Amino acid sequence: MRSGSATHSDRPNFLTIIRVALDTPLDFCFDYRWHPEDQAAAAPLVGQLALVPFGSREVVGLIVAVNVETTVPPDKLKDVLAIRSQLSALSDQWRALCVFAADYYQRPLGEVAIPGLPRNLRAIKTTALDRALKKLAKIEALHDATPAQMPVLNPEQQQAVDAIAGAQGFTPHLLYGVTGSGKTEVYLQAAAHVLAHFDDAQILILVPEINLTPQLEGSIRARFPGVAVATLHSSLAEGERMTHWLAAHLGQARIVLGTRLAILASLPKLQLIVIDEEHDPSYKQQEGLRYSARDLAVWRARQLEIPIVLGSATPSLESWQHAQTGRYRMLELRQRAVKAAVLPVVRLIDMEHNKPVDGLTPVLIAALKLRLERGEQSLLFLNRRGYAPVLACDACGWISNCSRCTAFMVLHKPEHRLRCHHCSLELRIPRSCPTCGNVDLQPLGRGTQRVEEGLQAIFPEARISRIDADSTRRKGSAQAAFDSVHRGEVDILIGTQMVAKGHDFKNLTLVGILNPDTALFSQDYRASERLFAQLMQVAGRAGRAAQKEGGSVSQVLIQTRYPQHPLYAAVVNHDYDHFANALLAERQQAHLPPYLYQALLRAEARELEIAIDFLKQAASAVEHAGIIINDPIPMTMTRVANVDRAQLLIECLSRPGLQSFLKIWLAMLRKIKTRAKWSLEVDPVDI
Ligand code: ADP
Ligand code: ZN
Ligand code: ZN
């Protein structure tokens, strides 16, 4: 018999059972039978992707074991449909990262490993994969333009670069640098060092939102023209996502710049990780696998024994604590990098004595006027989009509640709509009160649209631009809006937190902050940490270049009703150190993170009772030493889109203690019969 014609039955050693992780809510992997089409076909490898039947579908999964002993009876065992052999196997290290994340966040492995892959890689047909591989193979040498000049580092920057470049093995650094201190330059020169010292090194740079930081991508490309740079973020087209992911996986891309999802990229030659604005809440995924990209990055650096740099002007308290206790190496940049650029003067405007007109106090209006006369730019920050947060009837007390959520419908005047920001319900603005017929409905409060309207009335000649989620719905429109600010076509920019991050506006000398007070009294214990970071960020947009002759001293004006509040005092003094230390002391006393570890069980149902009832059963399912099980409570915003939501907080003084409890607990939760939909979050940030 010719060897090629061997059948499976008479050559049983050709039969291989492989175990595959699939993106399913079930917490185990599935076994399949593989037999080669011909004898020459290479046996499947752990880390390869395989197309397999699952129920009535065909899906792509990750091979986690080969030659396993299966408990599935032979007649139930299904065949692998295809091995994606054109793609090299995902590395052991990458799989270890997924295994860790799955274990830590208590999710199935497949749910961690598979969704992070480009969609085209998970497709049944391989046309897109084959095309992308061909395209990549053609990319040879890149353009050989002259690299942009490196500025001479100041001594603090140099020290930081030297520390990172000289680091051996796993070395976490906290690059604590005031806004405009040139953290980016430190990243770039540390990257240059790594690229020069390892032939094939890869560097991963994470940023909170890539669309808001195109300057960084520009700087990287200009600085390293001979180096392949790949970006990974959610707004890439599928085709692009695929080639960029492949470039990273194949080691062609030497620098990968991405948002949180890039932390799960395959980077076989990773030598340095940079997390810019490490405190930013967007590093936390808020649905599905609720991971912290920053925490996973630190884990990945430890696993690979490489340095990692966490940069921020206002580090998270977690990282700050690590730096204080010496677990992270602290690198400080205390000065602005541009010579003669100084931190702006921050002033509080007491709204009791300075009554606002159209939301703007006379002091702020005068400051805006001065900037207009001098041809300088101003930024007004208000973290509330729309025209007014509520529409109300004075006559009968009707207010624009959302019929589906515990929330108000927000008035959007230019769009002639009432919009719920939580369930996206939209209504035309009623002409008269739905309850009593009064035609004189009043907007209450103020959003960016209303401030814009007020500004136009006060400064009819000024070029005013509003940047928020509403004004930038079209793809590319945010970029275009920011470009026009950089080109000097805008006198006054008004925006939400979209304008606060990262931008290096050269001609901006005034920042006005409207209405930050609400966060002072939030019941979320993290609110003040976040508010402080946000205020420092937005304040940091002012005075980034040297003061011009006859130009203004750069200034930040905060309109508040609580000018005595210690948080504002810290902002005025640019004093993150004291503020952070005080907050940490408070947290330690009150037994809050980072001195305590938490998990949150969420449940939702059509009726609140169902959700609460499930949580009560969950709370009494198991007792465990050292675990604090709090009472189930409705969430602050209980109803969203006609679904009621409740939560149960679990706390423990030790991370391993919490982890081992969660494993036992989860197994019991799965046995509870309920109509509630539930999910568990480890290290929750929004409680
Ligand atoms: P950060 O990220 O710390 O807020 P950036 O990296 O945006 O600050 O730097 C602020 C400005 O300082 C940028 O315009 C940058 O080009 C400039 N800069 C950085 N380092 C130097 C340096 N060593 N000499 C001169 N200018 C510098
Ligand atoms: Zn009414
Ligand atoms: Zn709603």
XYZ file of C-alpha atoms and ligand atoms in Angstrom:
716
model
C 0.000 0.000 0.000
C 1.295 3.451 -0.854
C 1.805 5.410 2.297
C -0.246 8.316 0.978
C -3.356 6.191 0.778
C -3.421 5.145 4.414
C -6.830 5.440 5.941
C -7.519 6.706 9.400
C -8.908 3.473 10.628
C -5.849 1.418 9.781
C -3.413 4.108 10.915
C -4.764 5.099 14.314
C -1.615 6.981 15.206
C -2.652 9.570 12.628
C -5.535 10.452 14.856
C -4.889 13.427 17.030
C -7.244 14.857 19.598
C -6.820 18.575 20.131
C -8.330 20.831 22.745
C -9.623 24.182 21.590
C -10.631 27.303 23.535
C -13.710 28.944 22.042
C -15.331 32.262 22.708
C -18.282 30.879 24.607
C -19.694 31.744 27.995
C -18.857 28.235 29.174
C -15.858 27.798 31.316
C -14.138 24.949 29.525
C -12.471 24.007 26.291
C -13.655 21.540 23.676
C -12.014 18.478 22.179
C -11.911 17.701 18.469
C -10.446 15.029 16.272
C -7.907 15.973 13.697
C -6.722 13.867 10.816
C -4.532 15.145 8.066
C -5.711 15.366 4.489
C -2.423 13.878 3.480
C 0.463 12.516 5.412
C 2.639 15.495 4.634
C 0.360 17.846 6.549
C 2.108 19.070 9.660
C 0.495 18.100 12.926
C -1.388 20.902 14.659
C 0.484 22.922 17.232
C -0.549 24.503 20.458
C -1.116 28.208 19.771
C -2.465 27.710 16.269
C -5.987 28.654 15.325
C -8.441 26.003 14.179
C -11.800 26.132 12.472
C -14.183 23.778 14.225
C -17.893 22.981 14.259
C -19.703 24.238 17.340
C -23.410 23.551 17.569
C -24.779 24.546 14.207
C -21.983 27.037 13.569
C -18.394 26.961 12.472
C -16.056 28.964 14.645
C -12.369 29.677 15.021
C -10.736 28.709 18.298
C -7.309 28.593 19.846
C -5.561 25.244 20.187
C -4.541 24.918 23.827
C -3.446 21.275 23.862
C -2.572 18.567 21.364
C -2.767 14.796 21.863
C -5.075 15.034 24.806
C -6.898 12.159 26.357
C -10.494 13.031 25.870
C -13.501 11.970 27.869
C -15.749 12.637 24.900
C -17.065 9.324 23.505
C -15.705 8.617 19.980
C -19.107 8.863 18.310
C -19.627 12.332 19.788
C -16.208 13.599 18.813
C -16.319 16.017 15.886
C -13.636 16.690 13.330
C -11.529 19.806 13.054
C -12.476 21.496 9.797
C -9.200 23.284 9.182
C -6.020 24.417 10.847
C -4.936 27.958 10.064
C -1.474 26.719 9.243
C -0.518 29.792 7.214
C -0.417 31.725 10.497
C 2.443 30.968 12.867
C 1.367 29.764 16.293
C 0.693 32.289 19.025
C 3.520 32.126 21.521
C 3.531 30.446 24.909
C 3.975 33.849 26.469
C 0.953 35.271 24.750
C -1.116 32.299 25.832
C 0.161 32.648 29.369
C -1.050 36.254 29.346
C -4.511 35.110 28.263
C -4.547 32.331 30.845
C -3.580 34.793 33.542
C -6.242 37.328 32.499
C -8.909 34.631 32.286
C -7.984 33.337 35.691
C -7.684 36.726 37.361
C -10.875 38.187 35.928
C -12.741 34.891 36.321
C -13.693 34.479 32.680
C -13.365 31.604 30.215
C -10.036 31.490 28.404
C -11.667 31.671 24.977
C -13.442 34.863 25.918
C -10.081 36.470 26.617
C -8.090 35.032 23.734
C -10.497 35.062 20.805
C -12.312 38.431 20.730
C -8.988 40.266 20.824
C -8.038 38.732 17.484
C -8.922 40.675 14.345
C -12.316 39.682 13.046
C -10.903 38.587 9.697
C -8.694 36.114 11.493
C -11.767 34.581 13.043
C -13.587 34.407 9.711
C -14.528 31.062 8.214
C -12.923 31.910 4.885
C -9.212 32.620 4.844
C -9.208 34.980 1.860
C -8.644 38.047 4.008
C -5.878 36.352 5.970
C -4.108 35.165 2.845
C -4.378 38.569 1.244
C -3.045 40.329 4.344
C -0.122 37.911 4.604
C 0.783 38.509 0.978
C 0.597 42.239 1.461
C 2.831 42.093 4.518
C 5.401 39.958 2.766
C 5.776 42.735 0.208
C 6.529 45.396 2.773
C 10.285 45.530 2.710
C 12.483 48.395 3.716
C 10.613 51.490 4.690
C 11.304 54.972 3.560
C 14.691 56.274 4.569
C 13.762 59.856 5.369
C 15.988 61.655 7.845
C 14.735 61.210 11.374
C 13.327 64.317 13.039
C 15.867 65.905 15.312
C 15.964 64.860 18.926
C 15.858 67.819 21.250
C 18.571 67.970 23.888
C 17.055 66.547 27.025
C 17.035 68.542 30.201
C 18.791 66.882 33.151
C 15.594 65.415 34.613
C 14.563 63.935 31.284
C 18.069 62.589 30.748
C 18.021 60.929 34.138
C 14.713 59.316 33.345
C 15.901 58.021 29.968
C 19.114 56.715 31.497
C 17.176 54.902 34.207
C 14.852 53.226 31.717
C 17.621 52.417 29.249
C 19.782 50.963 32.000
C 17.026 48.882 33.550
C 17.658 45.155 33.735
C 14.784 42.730 33.866
C 11.362 43.616 35.189
C 11.571 47.241 36.279
C 8.395 49.254 36.658
C 8.914 53.034 36.483
C 6.471 55.727 37.417
C 7.312 58.727 35.243
C 5.709 61.436 37.292
C 5.977 64.632 35.283
C 3.930 67.813 35.352
C 1.921 68.585 32.223
C 4.233 69.754 29.457
C 7.317 68.365 31.163
C 8.252 66.373 28.067
C 7.226 62.864 29.065
C 6.728 62.044 25.404
C 10.345 62.885 24.700
C 11.384 60.487 27.448
C 9.292 57.708 25.879
C 10.778 58.403 22.447
C 14.384 58.434 23.551
C 13.945 55.368 25.737
C 12.388 53.690 22.698
C 15.301 54.801 20.528
C 17.669 53.199 22.988
C 15.826 49.886 22.979
C 15.613 49.841 19.172
C 19.325 50.517 18.915
C 20.307 47.793 21.364
C 18.143 44.902 20.281
C 18.060 43.910 16.648
C 14.444 42.950 16.544
C 12.948 44.528 19.661
C 9.317 45.555 19.789
C 7.943 48.390 21.879
C 4.358 48.745 22.963
C 3.068 52.243 23.685
C -0.440 52.524 25.099
C -2.423 55.749 25.068
C -5.921 56.368 26.428
C -7.513 57.449 23.158
C -5.626 57.385 19.920
C -7.935 59.704 18.052
C -7.252 62.386 20.578
C -3.511 61.946 20.471
C -2.580 61.940 16.789
C 0.372 64.157 17.653
C 2.088 61.235 19.318
C 1.736 59.012 16.269
C 3.118 61.851 14.151
C 6.101 62.311 16.452
C 6.874 58.604 16.478
C 6.779 58.312 12.703
C 8.894 61.424 12.267
C 11.440 60.254 14.795
C 11.745 56.695 13.530
C 11.221 56.896 9.775
C 13.007 53.595 9.180
C 10.933 51.674 11.666
C 7.589 50.013 11.031
C 4.924 51.449 13.307
C 1.561 49.731 13.695
C -1.467 51.164 15.431
C -4.120 49.091 17.148
C -7.378 50.628 18.271
C -11.084 50.114 17.870
C -11.692 52.597 15.075
C -9.392 50.887 12.570
C -11.104 49.365 9.546
C -11.109 45.543 9.648
C -8.547 45.197 6.874
C -6.166 47.591 8.559
C -6.678 45.985 11.907
C -5.711 42.665 10.389
C -2.494 43.870 8.748
C -1.458 45.834 11.820
C -2.145 42.890 14.100
C -0.202 40.582 11.778
C 2.683 43.037 11.572
C 2.874 42.917 15.362
C 2.478 39.133 15.519
C 5.162 38.527 12.902
C 7.555 40.941 14.579
C 7.630 43.300 11.594
C 6.137 46.204 13.496
C 8.791 47.405 15.889
C 6.618 49.999 17.565
C 2.990 49.283 18.310
C 0.907 52.250 19.386
C -2.505 51.404 20.658
C -5.361 51.807 23.070
C -6.192 49.371 25.871
C -7.081 46.506 23.538
C -3.492 46.488 22.236
C -2.335 45.008 25.535
C -3.656 41.663 24.289
C -1.746 41.873 20.999
C 0.747 39.188 20.076
C 4.197 40.791 20.407
C 6.817 38.064 20.292
C 9.805 40.412 20.673
C 8.445 42.827 23.233
C 11.234 44.664 25.093
C 9.605 47.804 26.509
C 6.099 48.873 27.481
C 5.015 52.493 27.893
C 1.639 53.470 29.343
C 0.971 57.142 28.761
C -1.494 58.863 31.134
C -1.552 55.687 33.172
C -4.232 57.058 35.506
C -6.767 57.375 32.703
C -10.057 55.547 33.345
C -10.253 54.403 29.723
C -7.588 51.766 30.442
C -10.354 49.883 32.177
C -12.628 47.910 29.880
C -16.188 48.465 31.052
C -17.990 45.503 29.546
C -17.425 41.835 28.829
C -13.953 41.010 30.069
C -13.542 43.985 32.398
C -9.779 44.100 32.428
C -7.388 46.857 33.347
C -4.920 47.263 30.497
C -2.500 48.967 32.860
C -2.529 46.081 35.313
C -2.165 43.520 32.539
C 0.726 45.553 31.128
C 2.551 45.393 34.438
C 1.929 41.651 34.573
C 3.191 41.249 31.025
C 6.354 43.221 31.801
C 7.005 41.026 34.816
C 6.414 37.862 32.827
C 8.824 38.988 30.101
C 11.259 40.516 32.573
C 11.347 43.830 30.764
C 11.043 47.472 31.848
C 7.721 49.290 31.826
C 7.102 53.021 32.099
C 3.870 54.403 33.537
C 3.633 58.110 32.802
C 1.331 60.705 34.310
C 1.106 64.154 35.856
C -1.498 62.755 38.235
C -0.749 59.057 38.745
C -3.435 56.677 39.924
C -3.312 56.183 43.668
C -2.446 52.532 43.043
C 0.694 53.431 41.111
C 1.494 56.291 43.446
C 1.408 53.930 46.388
C 3.709 51.487 44.609
C 6.151 54.307 43.935
C 5.972 55.463 47.555
C 6.718 52.007 48.855
C 9.538 51.485 46.379
C 7.897 48.764 44.308
C 7.975 51.151 41.344
C 10.928 53.323 40.582
C 9.946 56.998 40.705
C 11.224 59.242 37.905
C 10.285 62.859 38.345
C 10.011 65.736 35.875
C 9.240 68.879 37.833
C 9.712 71.522 35.140
C 8.040 72.237 31.863
C 10.326 71.123 29.076
C 10.101 74.178 26.862
C 12.442 76.771 28.320
C 10.495 79.729 29.670
C 7.189 77.861 29.545
C 5.846 77.889 33.078
C 2.917 76.203 34.712
C -0.183 78.394 34.519
C -1.373 80.436 37.461
C -4.511 78.800 38.818
C -7.175 81.030 40.391
C -10.481 80.191 41.968
C -13.423 82.428 41.177
C -15.963 82.431 43.980
C -19.335 82.356 42.255
C -21.080 83.746 45.338
C -19.337 87.062 44.841
C -18.988 86.831 41.107
C -22.441 86.135 39.787
C -22.287 84.438 36.410
C -24.175 85.619 33.349
C -24.882 82.775 30.921
C -22.721 80.588 33.118
C -19.694 82.882 32.794
C -18.490 85.113 35.622
C -17.376 88.695 34.845
C -13.793 87.782 35.773
C -13.742 84.968 33.233
C -15.385 87.139 30.566
C -12.760 89.839 31.096
C -9.978 87.275 30.815
C -11.463 85.914 27.577
C -11.718 89.440 26.191
C -8.060 90.102 26.908
C -7.028 86.920 25.047
C -9.164 87.905 22.066
C -7.506 91.308 21.934
C -4.078 89.732 22.054
C -4.798 87.074 19.495
C -4.332 84.238 21.985
C -6.479 81.170 22.383
C -8.735 80.213 25.275
C -10.252 76.926 26.304
C -13.472 76.507 28.265
C -13.964 73.134 29.880
C -17.371 71.863 30.888
C -17.860 68.169 31.284
C -21.467 68.125 30.207
C -22.609 67.948 26.641
C -25.928 69.054 25.216
C -27.714 72.329 25.818
C -29.188 71.725 29.255
C -29.298 68.574 31.375
C -33.035 68.953 32.037
C -36.092 70.570 30.529
C -38.702 71.570 33.111
C -42.147 73.089 33.499
C -42.393 75.795 36.167
C -46.150 75.601 36.248
C -46.660 71.965 37.233
C -43.214 70.644 38.056
C -42.912 68.305 35.053
C -39.318 67.459 34.184
C -37.853 65.606 31.234
C -37.390 62.197 32.808
C -36.425 59.344 30.536
C -39.278 56.860 30.441
C -36.818 53.984 30.353
C -34.041 55.086 32.737
C -33.485 56.643 36.136
C -32.143 59.700 34.349
C -33.136 62.966 32.723
C -33.414 63.440 29.030
C -30.913 66.053 27.976
C -31.981 69.008 25.864
C -30.069 69.176 22.566
C -31.058 72.444 20.999
C -29.272 72.401 17.612
C -30.592 68.899 16.976
C -34.102 69.832 18.231
C -34.139 66.769 20.407
C -34.391 65.482 23.922
C -31.853 62.712 24.261
C -31.206 60.172 26.960
C -27.447 59.699 27.239
C -27.915 56.257 28.765
C -30.362 54.434 26.496
C -30.178 56.717 23.429
C -33.918 57.334 23.458
C -34.684 60.436 21.361
C -37.766 62.628 21.344
C -38.666 65.846 19.621
C -38.598 68.762 22.027
C -42.198 69.121 23.224
C -43.824 72.434 22.260
C -45.715 72.512 25.506
C -45.699 70.711 28.822
C -46.924 67.108 28.316
C -48.723 67.326 31.676
C -50.323 70.775 31.878
C -49.905 72.298 28.442
C -47.751 75.228 29.587
C -45.824 76.455 26.524
C -43.039 78.070 28.503
C -40.729 75.127 29.217
C -37.406 76.045 30.804
C -34.001 74.503 30.292
C -32.304 73.928 33.656
C -28.549 73.934 34.007
C -26.000 74.288 31.282
C -24.188 72.097 28.810
C -21.560 72.896 26.189
C -24.138 73.935 23.553
C -25.635 76.519 25.860
C -22.250 77.914 26.827
C -21.395 78.168 23.147
C -24.601 80.105 22.538
C -23.857 82.447 25.433
C -20.319 83.041 24.200
C -21.526 83.886 20.717
C -23.794 86.541 22.196
C -21.009 88.048 24.288
C -18.273 87.831 21.629
C -20.012 87.933 18.243
C -16.698 88.447 16.426
C -14.867 85.557 18.057
C -14.234 82.287 16.255
C -15.724 79.734 18.610
C -15.451 75.989 18.237
C -17.189 73.328 20.303
C -15.659 69.858 20.587
C -17.693 67.145 22.274
C -19.197 63.789 21.407
C -22.082 65.499 19.577
C -19.985 67.800 17.419
C -17.623 64.997 16.406
C -19.937 62.153 15.427
C -18.616 61.947 11.887
C -15.408 59.990 11.438
C -12.439 62.318 11.246
C -14.362 65.358 12.425
C -12.634 65.469 15.829
C -9.286 65.425 14.078
C -10.356 68.202 11.731
C -11.607 70.300 14.641
C -8.362 69.895 16.573
C -6.316 70.666 13.464
C -8.092 73.958 13.029
C -7.347 74.849 16.655
C -3.673 74.063 16.079
C -3.700 76.185 12.910
C -4.936 79.129 14.961
C -8.347 79.311 13.298
C -10.133 79.196 16.625
C -10.174 81.860 19.345
C -12.236 80.091 21.964
C -12.504 76.343 22.195
C -15.261 74.893 24.347
C -15.369 71.227 25.109
C -15.807 68.248 27.374
C -13.041 65.947 28.590
C -12.280 65.314 24.931
C -10.279 68.541 24.900
C -8.530 67.949 28.195
C -6.209 65.175 27.167
C -2.741 65.345 25.745
C -3.062 68.185 23.271
C -0.124 70.460 22.924
C -1.829 73.761 22.055
C 0.956 76.262 21.573
C -0.977 79.537 21.645
C -3.371 78.814 24.474
C -3.007 81.068 27.494
C -6.353 80.782 29.255
C -8.323 77.810 30.550
C -11.724 78.402 32.122
C -13.274 75.562 34.094
C -17.039 75.721 34.538
C -19.022 73.780 37.067
C -16.590 71.215 38.453
C -18.253 71.221 41.896
C -20.680 68.335 41.508
C -17.897 65.762 41.658
C -16.842 67.078 45.087
C -19.880 65.493 46.677
C -20.164 62.298 44.709
C -20.671 59.129 46.717
C -18.044 57.405 44.582
C -14.891 57.501 46.682
C -12.794 57.774 43.535
C -14.536 60.941 42.364
C -12.070 63.345 43.962
C -9.067 61.480 42.590
C -10.618 61.690 39.138
C -11.647 65.314 39.455
C -8.179 66.292 40.521
C -6.610 64.470 37.582
C -9.079 66.014 35.187
C -8.513 69.550 36.462
C -4.736 69.161 36.301
C -4.999 67.730 32.793
C -7.155 70.503 31.443
C -5.197 73.183 33.318
C -2.104 71.701 31.709
C -3.308 72.764 28.255
C -2.404 76.398 29.108
C 1.012 77.998 28.840
C 2.792 75.203 27.022
C 4.951 77.608 25.037
C 7.057 80.515 26.237
C 5.149 83.681 27.032
C 5.232 86.023 24.055
C 6.374 89.597 24.359
C 3.308 91.591 25.299
C 1.453 88.294 25.665
C -0.549 87.054 28.607
C 0.639 85.136 31.588
C -1.077 81.809 31.215
C -3.943 81.394 33.559
C -6.505 78.857 34.723
C -9.757 80.180 36.194
C -11.969 77.766 38.082
C -15.539 78.892 38.748
C -16.703 77.360 42.007
C -19.080 77.739 44.894
C -16.611 76.032 47.222
C -13.363 77.983 46.936
C -12.311 76.721 50.382
C -12.294 73.098 49.350
C -8.875 71.444 49.937
C -8.999 69.773 46.530
C -8.998 73.177 44.854
C -6.204 74.377 47.098
C -4.101 71.467 45.840
C -4.935 72.348 42.231
C -3.990 76.000 42.812
C -0.639 74.891 44.211
C -0.087 72.227 41.516
C 0.455 69.990 44.468
C -0.351 66.439 43.537
C 2.126 64.999 46.073
C 0.337 66.237 49.156
C -3.069 65.667 47.736
C -2.251 62.077 46.794
C -0.624 61.339 50.134
C -3.625 62.743 51.990
C -6.002 60.690 49.868
C -3.954 57.561 50.451
C -4.006 58.142 54.208
C -7.778 58.549 54.020
C -8.163 55.369 52.027
C -6.015 53.437 54.443
C -8.082 54.624 57.369
C -11.379 53.948 55.681
C -10.221 50.533 54.384
C -10.582 51.340 50.736
C -8.496 50.396 47.683
C -5.554 50.227 47.238
C -5.538 48.905 50.820
C -8.354 46.532 50.127
C -9.360 44.353 47.176
C -12.825 44.329 45.752
C -15.070 42.448 43.395
C -18.507 43.492 42.319
C -21.349 41.188 41.404
C -23.856 42.928 39.188
C -27.326 41.659 38.393
C -29.981 43.042 36.114
C -33.558 42.094 35.384
C -36.889 43.515 34.258
C -37.829 43.856 37.886
C -35.517 45.029 40.607
C -36.721 42.295 42.961
C -35.417 39.571 40.689
C -31.978 41.146 40.617
C -31.900 41.760 44.370
C -33.190 38.289 45.062
C -30.389 36.724 43.039
C -27.825 38.836 44.884
C -29.280 37.815 48.237
C -28.925 34.175 47.305
C -25.394 34.885 46.118
C -24.571 36.629 49.392
C -25.689 33.674 51.454
C -24.252 31.001 49.155
C -21.008 30.628 51.015
C -19.189 31.944 54.036
C -15.494 32.471 53.887
C -13.037 33.741 56.446
C -11.671 37.178 55.690
C -14.272 37.999 53.073
C -16.656 40.877 53.622
C -19.927 40.410 51.802
C -21.890 43.656 51.740
C -25.638 44.010 51.348
C -27.103 43.897 47.862
C -28.196 47.384 46.801
C -29.824 48.917 43.726
C -27.327 50.830 41.613
C -27.464 54.607 41.883
C -28.876 54.759 38.395
C -31.165 51.834 38.961
C -32.979 51.611 35.667
C -31.353 51.806 32.241
C -33.319 50.962 29.098
C -36.100 49.353 31.128
C -33.740 47.075 32.980
C -33.257 47.336 36.739
C -29.776 46.913 38.100
C -28.377 46.015 41.484
C -24.982 45.125 42.870
C -23.201 43.295 45.632
C -19.745 44.342 46.776
C -17.212 41.803 48.015
C -14.118 42.941 49.877
C -10.969 41.336 51.197
C -7.707 42.562 52.644
C -5.667 40.194 50.514
C -5.662 39.761 46.771
C -4.997 36.007 46.822
C -7.697 35.659 49.492
C -10.203 37.358 47.237
C -9.097 35.319 44.239
C -9.514 31.970 45.930
C -12.891 32.969 47.315
C -14.127 34.071 43.884
C -13.339 30.685 42.336
C -15.399 28.823 44.888
C -18.128 31.417 44.837
C -18.439 31.529 41.070
C -19.023 27.794 40.918
C -21.912 28.228 43.355
C -23.346 31.231 41.536
C -23.607 29.196 38.347
C -25.922 26.808 40.142
C -28.391 29.475 41.265
C -31.561 29.435 39.193
C -32.484 32.986 38.303
C -33.946 35.133 35.561
C -31.445 37.857 36.369
C -28.479 38.414 34.081
C -25.356 38.684 36.158
C -21.669 39.365 35.835
C -18.701 39.567 38.111
C -16.082 42.303 37.983
C -12.705 42.088 39.691
C -11.134 45.417 40.785
C -14.202 47.461 39.852
C -13.672 51.195 39.422
C -17.251 52.408 39.194
C -19.090 51.389 42.299
P 3.896 66.023 28.490
O 3.601 64.774 27.719
O 4.782 65.789 29.658
O 2.690 66.820 28.837
P 5.110 66.843 26.043
O 5.893 65.622 25.843
O 3.905 67.094 25.228
O 4.758 66.988 27.581
O 6.129 68.075 25.876
C 5.703 69.401 25.973
C 6.453 70.248 24.951
O 7.836 70.312 25.288
C 6.386 69.712 23.561
O 6.150 70.805 22.692
C 7.752 69.119 23.335
O 8.134 69.171 21.974
C 8.632 70.022 24.153
N 9.864 69.395 24.654
C 9.976 68.193 25.261
N 11.253 67.959 25.642
C 11.972 69.041 25.263
C 13.334 69.424 25.401
N 14.220 68.613 25.992
N 13.711 70.604 24.892
C 12.829 71.409 24.296
N 11.523 71.132 24.153
C 11.081 69.965 24.630
Zn -46.509 71.582 33.200
Zn -32.955 56.426 28.873
